[in-house]
Coordinates of C-alpha atoms in Angstrom, one line a residue:
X130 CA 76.6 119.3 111.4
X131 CA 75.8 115.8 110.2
X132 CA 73.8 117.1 107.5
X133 CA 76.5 119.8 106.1
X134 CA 79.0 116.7 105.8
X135 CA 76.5 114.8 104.1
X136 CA 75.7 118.0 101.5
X137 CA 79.4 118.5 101.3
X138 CA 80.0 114.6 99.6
X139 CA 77.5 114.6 97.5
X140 CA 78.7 117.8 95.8
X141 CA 82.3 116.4 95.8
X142 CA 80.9 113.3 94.5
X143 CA 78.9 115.2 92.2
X144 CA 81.9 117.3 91.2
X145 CA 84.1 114.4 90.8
X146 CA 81.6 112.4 88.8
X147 CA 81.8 115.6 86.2
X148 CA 85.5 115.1 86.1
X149 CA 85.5 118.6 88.0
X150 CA 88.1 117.2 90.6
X151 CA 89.6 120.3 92.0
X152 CA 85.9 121.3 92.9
X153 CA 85.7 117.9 94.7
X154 CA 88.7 118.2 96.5
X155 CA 87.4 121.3 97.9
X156 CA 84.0 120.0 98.7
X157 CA 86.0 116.6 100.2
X158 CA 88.9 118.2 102.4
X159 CA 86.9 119.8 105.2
X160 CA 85.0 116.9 105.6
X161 CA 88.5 114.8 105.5
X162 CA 89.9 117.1 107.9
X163 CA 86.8 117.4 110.1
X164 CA 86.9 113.2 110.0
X165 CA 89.8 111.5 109.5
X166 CA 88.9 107.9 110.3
X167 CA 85.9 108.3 107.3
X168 CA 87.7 105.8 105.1
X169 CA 85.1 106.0 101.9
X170 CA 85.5 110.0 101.9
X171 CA 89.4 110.2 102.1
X172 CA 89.8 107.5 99.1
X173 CA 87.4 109.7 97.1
X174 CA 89.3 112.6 98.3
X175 CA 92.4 111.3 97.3
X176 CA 91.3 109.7 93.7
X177 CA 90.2 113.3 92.9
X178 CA 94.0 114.1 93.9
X179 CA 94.7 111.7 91.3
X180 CA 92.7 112.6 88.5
X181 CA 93.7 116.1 89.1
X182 CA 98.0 115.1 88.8
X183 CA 98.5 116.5 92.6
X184 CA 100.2 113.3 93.5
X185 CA 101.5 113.9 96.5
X186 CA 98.5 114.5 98.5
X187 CA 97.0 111.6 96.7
X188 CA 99.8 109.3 97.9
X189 CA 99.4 111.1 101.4
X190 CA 95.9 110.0 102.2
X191 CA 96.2 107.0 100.1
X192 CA 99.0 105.7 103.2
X193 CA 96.5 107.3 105.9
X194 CA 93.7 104.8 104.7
X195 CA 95.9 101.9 104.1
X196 CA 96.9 102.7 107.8
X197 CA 93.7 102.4 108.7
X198 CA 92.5 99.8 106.4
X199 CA 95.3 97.4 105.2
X200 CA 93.0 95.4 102.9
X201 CA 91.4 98.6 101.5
X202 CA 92.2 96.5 98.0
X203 CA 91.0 100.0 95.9
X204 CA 93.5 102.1 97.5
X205 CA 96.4 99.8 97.3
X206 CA 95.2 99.4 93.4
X207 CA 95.6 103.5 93.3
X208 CA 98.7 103.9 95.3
X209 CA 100.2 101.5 92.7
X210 CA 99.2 104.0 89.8
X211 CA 99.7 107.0 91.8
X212 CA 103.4 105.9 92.3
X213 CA 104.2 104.4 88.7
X214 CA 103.0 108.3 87.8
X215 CA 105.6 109.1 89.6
X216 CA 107.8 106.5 88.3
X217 CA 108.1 104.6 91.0
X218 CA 107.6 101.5 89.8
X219 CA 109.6 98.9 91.8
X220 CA 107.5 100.5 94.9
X221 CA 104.0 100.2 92.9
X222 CA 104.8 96.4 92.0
X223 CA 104.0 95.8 96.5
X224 CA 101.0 97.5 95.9
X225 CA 100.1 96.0 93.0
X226 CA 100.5 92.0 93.9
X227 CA 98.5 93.2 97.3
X228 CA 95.7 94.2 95.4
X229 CA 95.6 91.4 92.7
X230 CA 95.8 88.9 96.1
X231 CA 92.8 90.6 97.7
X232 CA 90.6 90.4 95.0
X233 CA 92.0 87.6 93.5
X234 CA 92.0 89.4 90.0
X235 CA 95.7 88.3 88.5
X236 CA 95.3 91.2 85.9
X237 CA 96.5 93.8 88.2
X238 CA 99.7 91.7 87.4
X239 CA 99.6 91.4 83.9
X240 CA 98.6 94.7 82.3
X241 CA 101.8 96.4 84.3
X242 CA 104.4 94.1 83.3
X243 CA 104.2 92.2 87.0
X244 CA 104.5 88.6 86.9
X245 CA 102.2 86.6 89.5
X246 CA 103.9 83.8 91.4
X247 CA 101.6 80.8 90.0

């Protein structure tokens, strides 16, 4: 079983790396759904989500991994842009000034038109 999960990523992350994203998400969701705690898999799940405009899911398992990992600083840099797709700024700005303080990177501010409190 171990080894089907592990064929199954590396085609969605070979899918995904060829922009092929809705290939990924199917190659990514069973393993998602098989093992919800696997952190790495559902972020690449739900960038794919991203890249392929289905916001919603993306911004579903973006909140189950920030759930389970609160400084997951990635996913709190892609439910920022997920929501400003959906113009939903004022919510995106949270994620935003979380992610600039957990890598310490103050240009997640400044390229969106969010001010850091110096």
């Amino acid at each position: 079983m171990e080894d089907m999960r592990a064929l199954s990523y590396g085609l969605g992350q070979q899918y995904f790396e060829e922009r092929n994203y809705r290939d990924a998400i199917r190659a990514l969701l069973p393993i998602v759904e098989e093992t919800p705690g696997d952190v790495g898999t559902r972020l690449l799940l739900a960038r794919a989500y991203f890249h392929s405009a289905l916001l919603k899911p993306a911004e579903e398992h973006l909140v189950e991994i920030l759930d389970r990992e609160p400084t997951e600083s990635y996913a709190h840099l892609l439910m920022a842009r997920t929501l400003e797709r959906q113009s939903r700024r004022d919510e995106a700005t949270k994620h935003r000034r979380i992610a600039a303080a957990l890598t310490g990177d103050d240009s997640l501010l400044a390229s969106h038109g969010v001010r850091s409190q110096s």
